[in-house]
Amino acid sequence: MRKLNTLIIGSGAAGLAAAVRLHAQKVENIAIYTEGLKMGTSINTGSDKQTYYKLGMYGTEGDSPCMMAKDLSAGGSVHGDLALVEASLSPLAFHHLVSLGVPFPHDVYGQYAGYKTDHDPKRRATSCGPYTSRDMCRSLIDDVQRRGICVEEHRLCYKLLTDKKNTRAVGAIFLNMETGDWEVVKAENVIFATGGPGGLYAASVYPKVHTGGIGIGLEAGAQAYNLAESQFGLASIKFRWNVSGSYMQVLPRFVSTDQDGKDEREFLREYFATPAEMYDAIFLKGYQWPFSAGHVPGSSLIDIFTYIETVERGRRVWLDYRSDPADLDFSALNDETRTYLERSGAWEATPLKRLELLNAPAIELYRRYGIPLDKEMLEIAVCAQHNNGGLAGNIWWESVNLKHLFPIGEVNGSHGVTRPGGSALNAGQVGAFRSSEFIAAKYQEETFTDEAFEEIAAEEMRQVQAMQSVPAQLDWKQERLTLQQRMSKAGAFVRSFANVEAALNGVYKQYDALTADGFGGLTPKALTDVLRNRQLCYAQIFYLECILMQIEYIGSRGGSIVLCDDGRAIHPLLAEKWKVQEEKKEMREYVMVCGKGENGMISIGWEKCRPVPECDGWFENIWREFRTGDVYNNDVTHE
């Protein structure tokens, strides 16, 4: 048994930052347990210009934490106090990254320039280019290594351990993915930074190496917020990458083929009255990249048409940057499209040449991964991209119902229906700062006895040993495919009551089968994936139950639409079933909460959104609370 003050599970940008901040505050009995430093989402993803969202700090445009918090929560179903913390700490978290060498651009005066992003009325967004989160991870890894922080790679978290009353976290059990050995870790605190549910969907832009671990937190009893709220968007599938921004703005051809790559046709043409109307919609898709129910009708019809072509017609969809069609007439495009291309000087004869002018690294990116855009088309689909929901935390990012557990990064559910682009990267860093500060101030003393922990761990290990005596019968690859295809069919951006109800019936049966199957005779690699399947399947139950609740009580909003017989038709050329259920907008005043009930069944309810606090603090009072440590007792989340 290993003993730590703080165990960090996961090594994305949030987990790494938490380790660095703990060490900087003299909390040194810590360790990072991770499947691999190069296996997270942060270090493996990006976009044409990956955005980091922060408080505005350029020129004369005014900004404040309260203004930013109101914009973070404007989409609905967000607790305003959490948004205020994310806004307040954004300059500190941002400049910490700058101090570590993350190359965010500044001008000759040292001002960090910004631009507008999705759901952003200011110019708060910044970027290092396609690899912002990768640059963050590399700089943080360098600092982790400089500080000599222990990193245990090739470790899969099997179970979070809690006390017998299920009120706090006390440690975790890991599988050594190379040797197959089990490792037990006692920890006063657990920072849970396992990322989003990357393994849940078949059509996914999450890195293939990242499956996520939220099911482990849910199984431990941690409550969650807004699990039904996810983002989906067009992405390449051979190399998983979002085709947002300039990938759309250069007006590529949308081509579909049969499964053998033959029978080419420009399928979007059947839905638009003129080529110009079609290309204006494609251009707008670059600005409005994630699928949005609010853009139906509108640019998000592109996602629906792609979905129909791939999922319903069984064809493959591609972007062709090699040539323009003969009927592309730039003078017929609308003012917004034409002005952008004109000001960018992007009047070249092919989409590829326009892309070279607007964003040359975007071409090199695909060439590096064996996809030369000058020689072949780029296969795409509508893919799962981000989960706005996640485990529920308070204003210090501590679980609302499991003390000493701190979910941070994408696994934390601080976001709501919509969020500004890049705000997730900021939230992950803020969560690292808040959790580490609270631990350093309040949770450095050991409060759980070794004897009590050993009793809990021994019982869990007896169950593991019992499973190892039962031969494994199921094919983990087939089980993974089954659960991923189920989620992409029922729980992606097109939802219906019948599909979700059928999916729930299937996932409960699959979970029963997975938990009845044994671990006997498995290699370490196979056992790793069997354990992943168990937690993914458990998580899928929660997600689908929350989606069913969304269908029944909310309707179409954010990153998904709900189909229903008496809904609103969205396009005259679509089949009768394409009618969407209208949103009950009053539900944006509530956060959906779920967790394990007393009987082990899932309990789902609602919390009224807490508003952004109106702050007019008197300095002397705040100073006194800070000096005495009372600031750490003011958990307004539970007032």
CSV table of N, CA and C in Angstrom, one decimal, residues 458-472 515-521:
chain,number,residue,atom,x,y,z
A,458,ALA,N,-9.1,-4.1,1.4
A,458,ALA,CA,-9.0,-5.6,1.4
A,458,ALA,C,-10.3,-6.2,0.9
A,459,GLU,N,-11.4,-5.6,1.2
A,459,GLU,CA,-12.7,-6.1,0.7
A,459,GLU,C,-12.8,-5.9,-0.8
A,460,GLU,N,-12.4,-4.8,-1.3
A,460,GLU,CA,-12.4,-4.6,-2.8
A,460,GLU,C,-11.5,-5.6,-3.5
A,461,MET,N,-10.3,-5.9,-2.9
A,461,MET,CA,-9.4,-6.8,-3.5
A,461,MET,C,-9.9,-8.2,-3.4
A,462,ARG,N,-10.6,-8.6,-2.4
A,462,ARG,CA,-11.3,-9.9,-2.4
A,462,ARG,C,-12.2,-10.1,-3.6
A,463,GLN,N,-12.9,-9.0,-3.9
A,463,GLN,CA,-13.8,-9.1,-5.0
A,463,GLN,C,-13.1,-9.2,-6.3
A,464,VAL,N,-11.9,-8.5,-6.4
A,464,VAL,CA,-11.1,-8.6,-7.6
A,464,VAL,C,-10.6,-10.0,-7.8
A,465,GLN,N,-10.1,-10.6,-6.7
A,465,GLN,CA,-9.6,-12.0,-6.7
A,465,GLN,C,-10.7,-13.0,-7.1
A,466,ALA,N,-11.9,-12.7,-6.7
A,466,ALA,CA,-13.0,-13.6,-7.0
A,466,ALA,C,-13.3,-13.5,-8.5
A,467,MET,N,-13.2,-12.3,-9.1
A,467,MET,CA,-13.4,-12.2,-10.5
A,467,MET,C,-12.3,-12.8,-11.3
A,468,GLN,N,-11.1,-12.8,-10.8
A,468,GLN,CA,-10.0,-13.4,-11.5
A,468,GLN,C,-10.1,-15.0,-11.5
A,469,SER,N,-10.9,-15.5,-10.7
A,469,SER,CA,-11.1,-17.0,-10.7
A,469,SER,C,-12.1,-17.4,-11.6
A,470,VAL,N,-12.9,-16.4,-12.2
A,470,VAL,CA,-13.9,-16.7,-13.2
A,470,VAL,C,-13.4,-16.5,-14.6
A,471,PRO,N,-13.4,-17.4,-15.5
A,471,PRO,CA,-12.9,-17.2,-16.8
A,471,PRO,C,-13.6,-16.1,-17.6
A,472,ALA,N,-12.9,-15.3,-18.3
A,472,ALA,CA,-13.5,-14.3,-19.1
A,472,ALA,C,-14.0,-14.9,-20.4
A,515,THR,N,-20.5,-7.3,-15.9
A,515,THR,CA,-20.2,-7.4,-14.5
A,515,THR,C,-20.3,-8.9,-14.1
A,516,ALA,N,-21.0,-9.7,-14.8
A,516,ALA,CA,-21.0,-11.2,-14.5
A,516,ALA,C,-19.8,-11.9,-15.1
A,517,ASP,N,-19.2,-11.3,-16.1
A,517,ASP,CA,-18.1,-12.0,-16.7
A,517,ASP,C,-16.9,-11.8,-15.8
A,518,GLY,N,-15.9,-12.8,-15.9
A,518,GLY,CA,-14.8,-12.8,-15.1
A,518,GLY,C,-13.5,-12.1,-15.7
A,519,PHE,N,-12.4,-12.1,-15.0
A,519,PHE,CA,-11.2,-11.6,-15.4
A,519,PHE,C,-10.2,-12.7,-15.7
A,520,GLY,N,-10.6,-13.9,-15.5
A,520,GLY,CA,-9.6,-15.1,-15.6
A,520,GLY,C,-9.1,-15.3,-17.0
A,521,GLY,N,-7.8,-15.5,-17.1
A,521,GLY,CA,-7.2,-15.9,-18.4
A,521,GLY,C,-6.8,-14.7,-19.3
